[in-house]
CSV table of C-alpha atoms in Angstrom, one decimal:
chain,number,residue,atom,x,y,z
S,1,MET,CA,-40.5,38.8,-31.6
S,2,THR,CA,-41.1,39.8,-28.0
S,3,ASN,CA,-38.2,41.9,-26.8
S,4,LYS,CA,-37.3,42.7,-23.2
S,5,TYR,CA,-39.8,45.7,-23.0
S,6,SER,CA,-42.7,43.5,-24.2
S,7,SER,CA,-41.7,40.8,-21.8
S,8,SER,CA,-41.7,43.2,-18.9
S,9,LEU,CA,-45.1,44.6,-20.0
S,10,LEU,CA,-46.5,41.1,-20.3
S,11,THR,CA,-45.3,40.2,-16.8
S,12,MET,CA,-46.9,43.4,-15.5
S,13,MET,CA,-50.2,42.6,-17.3
S,14,TYR,CA,-50.1,39.0,-16.0
S,15,VAL,CA,-49.7,40.2,-12.4
S,16,ILE,CA,-52.5,42.8,-12.7
S,17,SER,CA,-54.8,40.3,-14.4
S,18,VAL,CA,-54.2,37.8,-11.6
S,19,ILE,CA,-55.0,40.5,-9.0
S,20,ILE,CA,-58.2,41.6,-10.8
S,21,LEU,CA,-59.3,38.0,-11.2
S,22,ALA,CA,-58.7,37.2,-7.6
S,23,SER,CA,-60.5,40.3,-6.5
S,24,LEU,CA,-63.5,39.6,-8.6
S,25,ILE,CA,-63.7,36.0,-7.4
S,26,ILE,CA,-63.4,37.0,-3.7
S,27,GLY,CA,-66.0,39.8,-4.3
S,28,PHE,CA,-68.4,37.4,-6.0
S,29,GLY,CA,-68.0,34.8,-3.2
S,30,THR,CA,-68.4,37.4,-0.5
S,31,LEU,CA,-71.5,39.0,-2.0
S,32,THR,CA,-73.1,35.7,-2.6
S,33,LEU,CA,-72.5,34.7,1.0
S,34,ILE,CA,-73.9,38.0,2.3
S,35,PHE,CA,-77.0,37.8,0.2
S,36,LEU,CA,-77.6,34.2,1.2
S,37,ILE,CA,-77.2,35.0,4.9
S,38,LEU,CA,-79.5,38.0,4.5
S,39,GLY,CA,-82.0,35.8,2.7
S,40,VAL,CA,-81.9,33.1,5.4
S,41,VAL,CA,-82.2,35.7,8.2
S,42,ALA,CA,-85.2,37.3,6.4
S,43,LEU,CA,-86.9,33.9,6.1
S,44,VAL,CA,-86.1,32.6,9.6
S,45,ASN,CA,-86.7,35.8,11.5
S,46,PRO,CA,-89.7,37.7,10.3
S,47,SER,CA,-89.1,40.6,12.6
S,48,ALA,CA,-85.7,41.2,11.1
S,49,ARG,CA,-87.2,41.1,7.6
S,50,LEU,CA,-88.5,44.7,7.6
S,51,GLY,CA,-85.2,46.0,8.9
S,52,ILE,CA,-83.2,44.2,6.2
S,53,LEU,CA,-85.6,45.3,3.5
S,54,HIS,CA,-85.5,48.9,4.7
S,55,ASP,CA,-81.6,48.9,4.7
S,56,ILE,CA,-81.4,47.5,1.2
S,57,LEU,CA,-84.2,49.6,-0.2
S,58,SER,CA,-82.7,52.8,1.0
S,59,GLY,CA,-79.5,52.0,-0.8
S,60,ILE,CA,-81.1,51.1,-4.1
S,61,GLY,CA,-84.0,53.4,-4.6
S,62,ASN,CA,-87.6,54.2,-4.0
S,63,VAL,CA,-89.2,50.8,-4.4
S,64,ASN,CA,-91.5,48.7,-2.2
S,65,SER,CA,-91.1,45.3,-4.0
S,66,PRO,CA,-88.9,42.5,-2.7
S,67,TRP,CA,-88.8,41.3,-6.2
S,68,ALA,CA,-87.0,44.5,-7.2
S,69,ILE,CA,-84.4,43.7,-4.6
S,70,LEU,CA,-84.0,40.2,-5.8
S,71,PHE,CA,-83.6,41.5,-9.4
S,72,ALA,CA,-81.0,44.0,-8.3
S,73,ILE,CA,-79.0,41.3,-6.5
S,74,LEU,CA,-79.2,38.9,-9.5
S,75,PHE,CA,-78.2,41.8,-11.8
S,76,LEU,CA,-75.2,42.6,-9.8
S,77,LEU,CA,-74.1,38.9,-9.4
S,78,PHE,CA,-74.5,38.3,-13.1
S,79,ILE,CA,-72.4,41.3,-14.0
S,80,ILE,CA,-69.7,40.2,-11.6
S,81,ALA,CA,-69.9,36.6,-12.9
S,82,MET,CA,-69.4,37.8,-16.5
S,83,SER,CA,-66.6,40.0,-15.4
S,84,ILE,CA,-64.9,36.9,-13.9
S,85,LEU,CA,-65.3,35.1,-17.2
S,86,ILE,CA,-63.6,38.1,-19.0
S,87,ALA,CA,-60.9,38.4,-16.4
S,88,TRP,CA,-60.1,34.6,-16.5
S,89,SER,CA,-60.1,34.6,-20.3
S,90,VAL,CA,-57.7,37.6,-20.4
S,91,PHE,CA,-55.5,36.0,-17.8
S,92,LYS,CA,-55.2,32.8,-19.8
S,93,LEU,CA,-54.6,34.8,-23.0
S,94,ILE,CA,-51.7,36.7,-21.4
S,95,GLN,CA,-50.4,33.3,-20.2
S,96,ASN,CA,-50.5,31.9,-23.7
S,97,VAL,CA,-48.6,34.9,-25.1
S,98,GLN,CA,-46.0,34.5,-22.4
S,99,HIS,CA,-45.5,30.8,-23.4
S,100,LYS,CA,-45.5,31.9,-27.1
S,101,ILE,CA,-48.7,30.0,-27.8
S,102,PHE,CA,-50.3,32.1,-30.5
S,103,PHE,CA,-52.3,30.4,-33.2
S,104,GLU,CA,-53.8,27.6,-31.2
S,105,THR,CA,-57.5,26.6,-30.6
S,106,SER,CA,-57.0,27.4,-26.9
S,107,THR,CA,-56.2,31.1,-27.7
S,108,LEU,CA,-59.3,31.2,-29.9
S,109,ARG,CA,-61.3,29.8,-27.0
S,110,TYR,CA,-60.2,32.5,-24.6
S,111,ILE,CA,-61.0,35.2,-27.1
S,112,LYS,CA,-64.4,33.7,-27.5
S,113,GLY,CA,-64.7,33.8,-23.6
S,114,VAL,CA,-64.0,37.5,-23.7
S,115,LEU,CA,-66.5,38.0,-26.5
S,116,TRP,CA,-69.2,36.1,-24.7
S,117,GLY,CA,-68.6,37.8,-21.3
S,118,TYR,CA,-68.5,41.3,-22.8
S,119,GLY,CA,-71.6,40.6,-25.0
S,120,ALA,CA,-73.5,39.2,-22.1
S,121,ILE,CA,-72.7,42.3,-20.0
S,122,ILE,CA,-73.9,44.7,-22.8
S,123,ILE,CA,-77.1,42.8,-23.3
S,124,TRP,CA,-77.8,42.3,-19.5
S,125,ASP,CA,-77.0,45.9,-18.8
S,126,TYR,CA,-79.5,47.0,-21.5
S,127,LEU,CA,-82.2,44.6,-20.4
S,128,GLY,CA,-81.5,45.5,-16.8
S,129,SER,CA,-82.1,49.2,-17.4
S,130,VAL,CA,-85.3,48.4,-19.2
S,131,ILE,CA,-86.6,46.2,-16.4
S,132,ALA,CA,-85.4,48.5,-13.7
S,133,GLY,CA,-87.2,51.4,-15.4
S,134,SER,CA,-90.5,49.5,-15.1
S,135,PHE,CA,-89.8,48.9,-11.3
S,136,GLY,CA,-88.8,52.5,-10.8
S,137,LEU,CA,-85.5,51.1,-9.6
S,138,ASP,CA,-82.3,53.2,-9.6
S,139,ILE,CA,-79.4,51.0,-10.6
S,140,GLY,CA,-77.1,53.9,-11.4
S,141,THR,CA,-74.6,52.6,-8.9
S,142,ILE,CA,-74.4,49.1,-10.4
S,143,GLY,CA,-75.5,49.6,-14.0
S,144,SER,CA,-73.3,51.4,-16.6
S,145,ASP,CA,-73.9,54.8,-18.0
S,146,GLN,CA,-76.3,54.6,-21.0
S,147,SER,CA,-74.3,57.1,-23.1
S,148,SER,CA,-71.4,54.6,-23.3
S,149,SER,CA,-73.7,51.8,-24.7
S,150,GLY,CA,-72.9,52.7,-28.3
S,151,ILE,CA,-69.2,52.6,-27.7
S,152,SER,CA,-69.5,49.3,-25.8
S,153,LEU,CA,-71.3,47.9,-28.8
S,154,LEU,CA,-68.6,49.1,-31.2
S,155,MET,CA,-65.9,47.6,-29.1
S,156,TRP,CA,-67.8,44.3,-29.1
S,157,PHE,CA,-68.0,44.5,-32.9
S,158,ALA,CA,-64.2,45.1,-33.1
S,159,LEU,CA,-63.6,42.2,-30.8
S,160,TYR,CA,-65.8,40.0,-32.9
S,161,ALA,CA,-63.9,41.0,-36.1
S,162,ILE,CA,-60.6,40.2,-34.4
S,163,TYR,CA,-62.1,36.8,-33.4
S,164,ILE,CA,-63.1,36.0,-37.0
S,165,ILE,CA,-59.7,37.1,-38.3
S,166,PHE,CA,-57.9,34.9,-35.7
S,167,LYS,CA,-60.1,31.9,-36.5
S,168,TYR,CA,-59.2,32.3,-40.2
S,169,GLY,CA,-55.6,32.6,-39.3
S,170,ILE,CA,-55.7,29.3,-37.4
S,171,GLN,CA,-57.4,27.7,-40.3
S,172,LEU,CA,-54.7,28.9,-42.6
S,173,GLN,CA,-52.0,27.6,-40.3
S,174,ASP,CA,-53.7,24.2,-40.1
S,175,ASP,CA,-53.8,24.1,-43.9
S,176,SER,CA,-50.1,25.1,-44.0
S,177,ASN,CA,-49.2,22.4,-41.5
S,178,LYS,CA,-50.9,19.9,-43.7
S,179,ILE,CA,-48.6,20.7,-46.7
S,180,VAL,CA,-45.9,18.1,-46.5
B,1,MET,CA,-58.9,14.8,-55.9
B,2,ILE,CA,-55.3,13.6,-55.9
B,3,LYS,CA,-54.7,10.3,-54.2
B,4,VAL,CA,-51.4,9.3,-52.8
B,5,THR,CA,-50.6,5.6,-53.5
B,6,ILE,CA,-47.2,5.4,-51.8
B,7,ASP,CA,-47.9,2.1,-49.9
B,8,LYS,CA,-47.7,0.0,-53.0
B,9,VAL,CA,-44.4,1.5,-54.1
B,10,LEU,CA,-43.1,1.0,-50.5
B,11,LEU,CA,-44.1,-2.6,-50.6
B,12,ASP,CA,-42.4,-3.1,-54.0
B,13,ARG,CA,-39.2,-1.5,-52.8
B,14,GLN,CA,-39.3,-3.3,-49.4
B,15,ILE,CA,-38.9,0.0,-47.6
B,16,THR,CA,-40.8,0.9,-44.4
B,17,SER,CA,-42.6,4.2,-43.8
B,18,LYS,CA,-40.2,5.0,-41.0
B,19,MET,CA,-37.1,4.4,-43.2
B,20,LEU,CA,-38.6,6.5,-46.0
B,21,ALA,CA,-39.4,9.4,-43.6
B,22,ALA,CA,-35.9,9.4,-42.3
B,23,GLU,CA,-34.4,9.3,-45.9
B,24,ILE,CA,-36.5,12.2,-47.2
B,25,GLY,CA,-36.2,14.2,-44.0
B,26,ILE,CA,-39.7,14.5,-42.8
B,27,THR,CA,-41.3,13.2,-39.6
B,28,PRO,CA,-43.2,9.8,-39.7
B,29,ALA,CA,-46.3,11.8,-38.6
B,30,ASN,CA,-46.1,14.0,-41.7
B,31,LEU,CA,-45.6,11.0,-43.9
B,32,SER,CA,-48.6,9.4,-42.3
B,33,ILE,CA,-50.6,12.6,-43.1
B,34,LEU,CA,-49.5,12.1,-46.8
B,35,LYS,CA,-50.3,8.4,-46.9
B,36,THR,CA,-53.8,8.8,-45.3
B,37,GLY,CA,-54.9,11.5,-47.7
B,38,LYS,CA,-55.1,14.2,-45.1
B,39,ALA,CA,-52.4,16.3,-46.7
B,40,LYS,CA,-53.5,19.6,-48.2
B,41,GLY,CA,-50.5,19.6,-50.6
B,42,ILE,CA,-47.0,18.5,-51.2
B,43,ARG,CA,-43.9,20.5,-51.9
B,44,PHE,CA,-42.0,19.8,-55.1
B,45,ALA,CA,-38.9,19.4,-53.0
B,46,THR,CA,-40.5,16.7,-50.9
B,47,LEU,CA,-42.0,15.0,-54.0
B,48,ALA,CA,-38.5,15.0,-55.6
B,49,ARG,CA,-36.9,13.4,-52.6
B,50,ILE,CA,-39.6,10.7,-52.4
B,51,CYS,CA,-39.1,9.9,-56.1
B,52,LYS,CA,-35.3,9.8,-55.6
B,53,VAL,CA,-35.4,7.4,-52.7
B,54,LEU,CA,-38.1,5.2,-54.2
B,55,ASP,CA,-36.6,5.5,-57.7
B,56,CYS,CA,-40.0,6.2,-59.2
B,57,GLN,CA,-41.9,8.9,-61.1
B,58,PRO,CA,-44.5,11.3,-59.5
B,59,GLY,CA,-47.2,9.5,-61.5
B,60,ASP,CA,-46.3,6.3,-59.7
B,61,ILE,CA,-47.3,7.7,-56.3
B,62,LEU,CA,-49.9,10.3,-57.3
B,63,THR,CA,-53.2,9.3,-58.9
B,64,TYR,CA,-56.1,11.6,-60.0
B,65,VAL,CA,-59.5,10.3,-58.8
B,66,ALA,CA,-62.7,12.1,-59.9
B,67,ASP,CA,-64.6,13.7,-57.1
B,68,ASP,CA,-68.3,12.8,-56.3
B,69,ALA,CA,-71.0,14.2,-58.7
B,70,THR,CA,-72.2,16.7,-56.0
B,71,ASP,CA,-68.7,18.1,-55.5
B,72,ASP,CA,-68.4,18.6,-59.3
B,73,ASP,CA,-71.7,20.4,-59.4
B,74,GLN,CA,-70.6,22.7,-56.6
B,75,LEU,CA,-67.3,23.5,-58.4
B,76,ALA,CA,-69.3,24.4,-61.6
């Protein structure tokens, strides 16, 4: 079923997904480390606290609340964490296709991973923009464009429909396997 | 539901499950699925081979058993 062209495309997709996954993991780890260090410095050295707050505040927006900074950091880390979930699920899906593992529960599990990750990002993005609005926080650089929310939702619906169809397909295969 | 009562016939014919599976050309695992009632169906070709090897009729190894009352109500 998979010819030479598909095989080359799959290999390319596999390599790109590995690179993206590695980048996201390294980025998440680095950001977590940086924020932890900044947090520790701010706690230990009160004189540095104002400087750190000023630097971060000027990058985010016109706010005075440290809680807003904490929210922005958590917002960013959560988005990256969900992106890692999506990237890992897609990486495993491509791996399954390469090994010709199609209608198995593992494949369904990875599709569910993409579904959960993408859904969480859509919901968190929406909630984040609502909460950020009340803080007067500009998350334009880390949040998504609001005009694409409808399209994101439609894509999630399409992905969910594919998940249900796949689940039914696996059930049909199981029933077929039990016909002796 | 249809119950598969192949064990009794195997015992009468002094044939093991492994031997039967080899004779009819299915894996012992698939024969086990059939014997334990986990099978969703059986192909006529498989049924014919079983009957040929065991020298029996389909009715000798397949028995209809009435479902529970709740299942019957659901079907209705």
